């Protein structure tokens, strides 16, 4: 059921795990990464039909948008998304807040507001059963640090899609787990690039890639970690 849906964290972080600064991202728009974020969080996987052929009905159901992925975020991350981009197109939103919806800045009615991830997924499950929301494809946790930490405590959190940003921007918010420091103690394992591509459903540039930004370039790397 929805409450047991595997969760994937998606994050961009510096080598010191910096993810945020003054309520926003630490860096100017990284077009390659933001486009990757948008494509990956929108793409709904086809159900795999073991040992058989995919029925045209199932293909049709997914191509025609019968399911939508879910993005789960904290209230501060909701606030950080430029109003012209939120709610994010073609995705179902769960916003986590300790405050009641009535006490927050107006949030659209089709955005689920909940006090934690599990109750948000339960609320969405009710809406789906009432025919008020589309069935879920994948679920992505999109931050910030408080919500990443909560998600990491859930056993249903299976993957982390990390974009490493190889420049030390000044940050005041950090991803709560060290990744890519090769010690055997981490419960998170970097998986092969081919597995990243298989998961996201598209070809992804491998290794360190350059992102042009005004008056220079910065290096990025797209990685997938899985729980051991
Ligand atoms: N993960 C990664 N890899 N990079 C990020 O920048 C990122 N950002 C957040 C969470 N996970 C991330 C949270 N912050 C938008 C803005 C801020 C944001 C997340 C999303 C946003 O406006 N997204 C639009 C695309 C806008 C554009 O193309 O310029 C979207 O449709 O997803």
Short mmCIF file of N, CA and C in Angstrom, two decimals, residues 71-78 93-99 104 107 111-121 141 143-144 146-147 150:
data_model
loop_
_atom_site.label_atom_id
_atom_site.label_comp_id
_atom_site.label_asym_id
_atom_site.label_seq_id
_atom_site.Cartn_x
_atom_site.Cartn_y
_atom_site.Cartn_z
N UNK A 71 5.95 13.97 -4.54
CA UNK A 71 7.10 14.66 -3.95
C UNK A 71 6.73 15.07 -2.53
N UNK A 72 7.61 14.70 -1.60
CA UNK A 72 7.39 14.95 -0.17
C UNK A 72 8.45 15.96 0.27
N UNK A 73 8.01 17.02 0.89
CA UNK A 73 8.96 18.08 1.28
C UNK A 73 8.53 18.74 2.57
N UNK A 74 9.50 19.38 3.22
CA UNK A 74 9.18 20.21 4.37
C UNK A 74 8.60 21.54 3.93
N UNK A 75 7.96 22.22 4.89
CA UNK A 75 7.31 23.50 4.57
C UNK A 75 8.33 24.53 4.07
N UNK A 76 9.53 24.54 4.64
CA UNK A 76 10.52 25.53 4.19
C UNK A 76 10.95 25.26 2.74
N UNK A 77 11.03 23.99 2.37
CA UNK A 77 11.36 23.66 0.97
C UNK A 77 10.22 24.10 0.05
N UNK A 78 8.97 23.86 0.48
CA UNK A 78 7.82 24.38 -0.30
C UNK A 78 7.99 25.89 -0.53
N UNK A 93 1.87 16.50 -4.39
CA UNK A 93 2.69 17.07 -3.31
C UNK A 93 2.20 16.71 -1.92
N UNK A 94 3.15 16.36 -1.06
CA UNK A 94 2.90 16.26 0.38
C UNK A 94 3.87 17.23 1.05
N UNK A 95 3.32 18.19 1.80
CA UNK A 95 4.14 19.16 2.53
C UNK A 95 4.03 18.84 4.02
N UNK A 96 5.19 18.72 4.66
CA UNK A 96 5.24 18.37 6.08
C UNK A 96 5.39 19.65 6.90
N UNK A 97 4.47 19.81 7.87
CA UNK A 97 4.52 20.98 8.76
C UNK A 97 3.95 20.61 10.11
N UNK A 98 4.54 21.16 11.17
CA UNK A 98 3.96 20.97 12.51
C UNK A 98 2.73 21.86 12.67
N UNK A 99 2.63 22.89 11.85
CA UNK A 99 1.50 23.83 11.90
C UNK A 99 0.33 23.30 11.08
N UNK A 104 -0.75 28.38 7.94
CA UNK A 104 0.34 28.58 6.97
C UNK A 104 -0.09 29.57 5.90
N UNK A 107 -1.72 27.44 0.72
CA UNK A 107 -1.18 26.33 -0.07
C UNK A 107 -2.35 25.77 -0.86
N UNK A 111 -2.67 20.11 -2.52
CA UNK A 111 -1.43 19.76 -1.82
C UNK A 111 -1.81 19.19 -0.46
N UNK A 112 -1.32 17.98 -0.17
CA UNK A 112 -1.57 17.35 1.13
C UNK A 112 -0.63 17.99 2.15
N UNK A 113 -1.18 18.47 3.26
CA UNK A 113 -0.36 18.97 4.37
C UNK A 113 -0.50 17.98 5.51
N UNK A 114 0.65 17.53 6.05
CA UNK A 114 0.62 16.52 7.11
C UNK A 114 1.75 16.78 8.09
N UNK A 115 1.64 16.17 9.27
CA UNK A 115 2.63 16.41 10.33
C UNK A 115 3.85 15.51 10.21
N UNK A 116 3.74 14.44 9.46
CA UNK A 116 4.92 13.61 9.18
C UNK A 116 4.70 12.82 7.89
N UNK A 117 5.76 12.16 7.44
CA UNK A 117 5.73 11.49 6.14
C UNK A 117 4.66 10.39 6.11
N UNK A 118 4.63 9.57 7.15
CA UNK A 118 3.70 8.43 7.16
C UNK A 118 2.25 8.90 7.14
N UNK A 119 1.93 9.92 7.93
CA UNK A 119 0.54 10.39 7.92
C UNK A 119 0.21 11.07 6.61
N UNK A 120 1.19 11.71 5.99
CA UNK A 120 0.97 12.29 4.67
C UNK A 120 0.64 11.24 3.63
N UNK A 121 1.35 10.12 3.68
CA UNK A 121 1.07 9.03 2.74
C UNK A 121 -0.29 8.40 3.03
N UNK A 141 11.50 12.09 -1.74
CA UNK A 141 11.66 13.06 -0.65
C UNK A 141 12.63 14.11 -1.15
N UNK A 143 13.47 17.13 0.45
CA UNK A 143 14.14 17.97 1.46
C UNK A 143 13.17 18.78 2.28
N UNK A 144 13.73 19.65 3.17
CA UNK A 144 15.16 19.88 3.37
C UNK A 144 15.74 18.94 4.42
N UNK A 146 15.63 18.56 7.64
CA UNK A 146 14.76 17.94 8.67
C UNK A 146 14.00 16.76 8.08
N UNK A 147 13.49 16.95 6.88
CA UNK A 147 12.67 15.91 6.26
C UNK A 147 13.55 14.77 5.74
N UNK A 150 14.17 12.66 8.81
CA UNK A 150 13.00 11.83 9.13
C UNK A 150 12.90 10.65 8.17
#
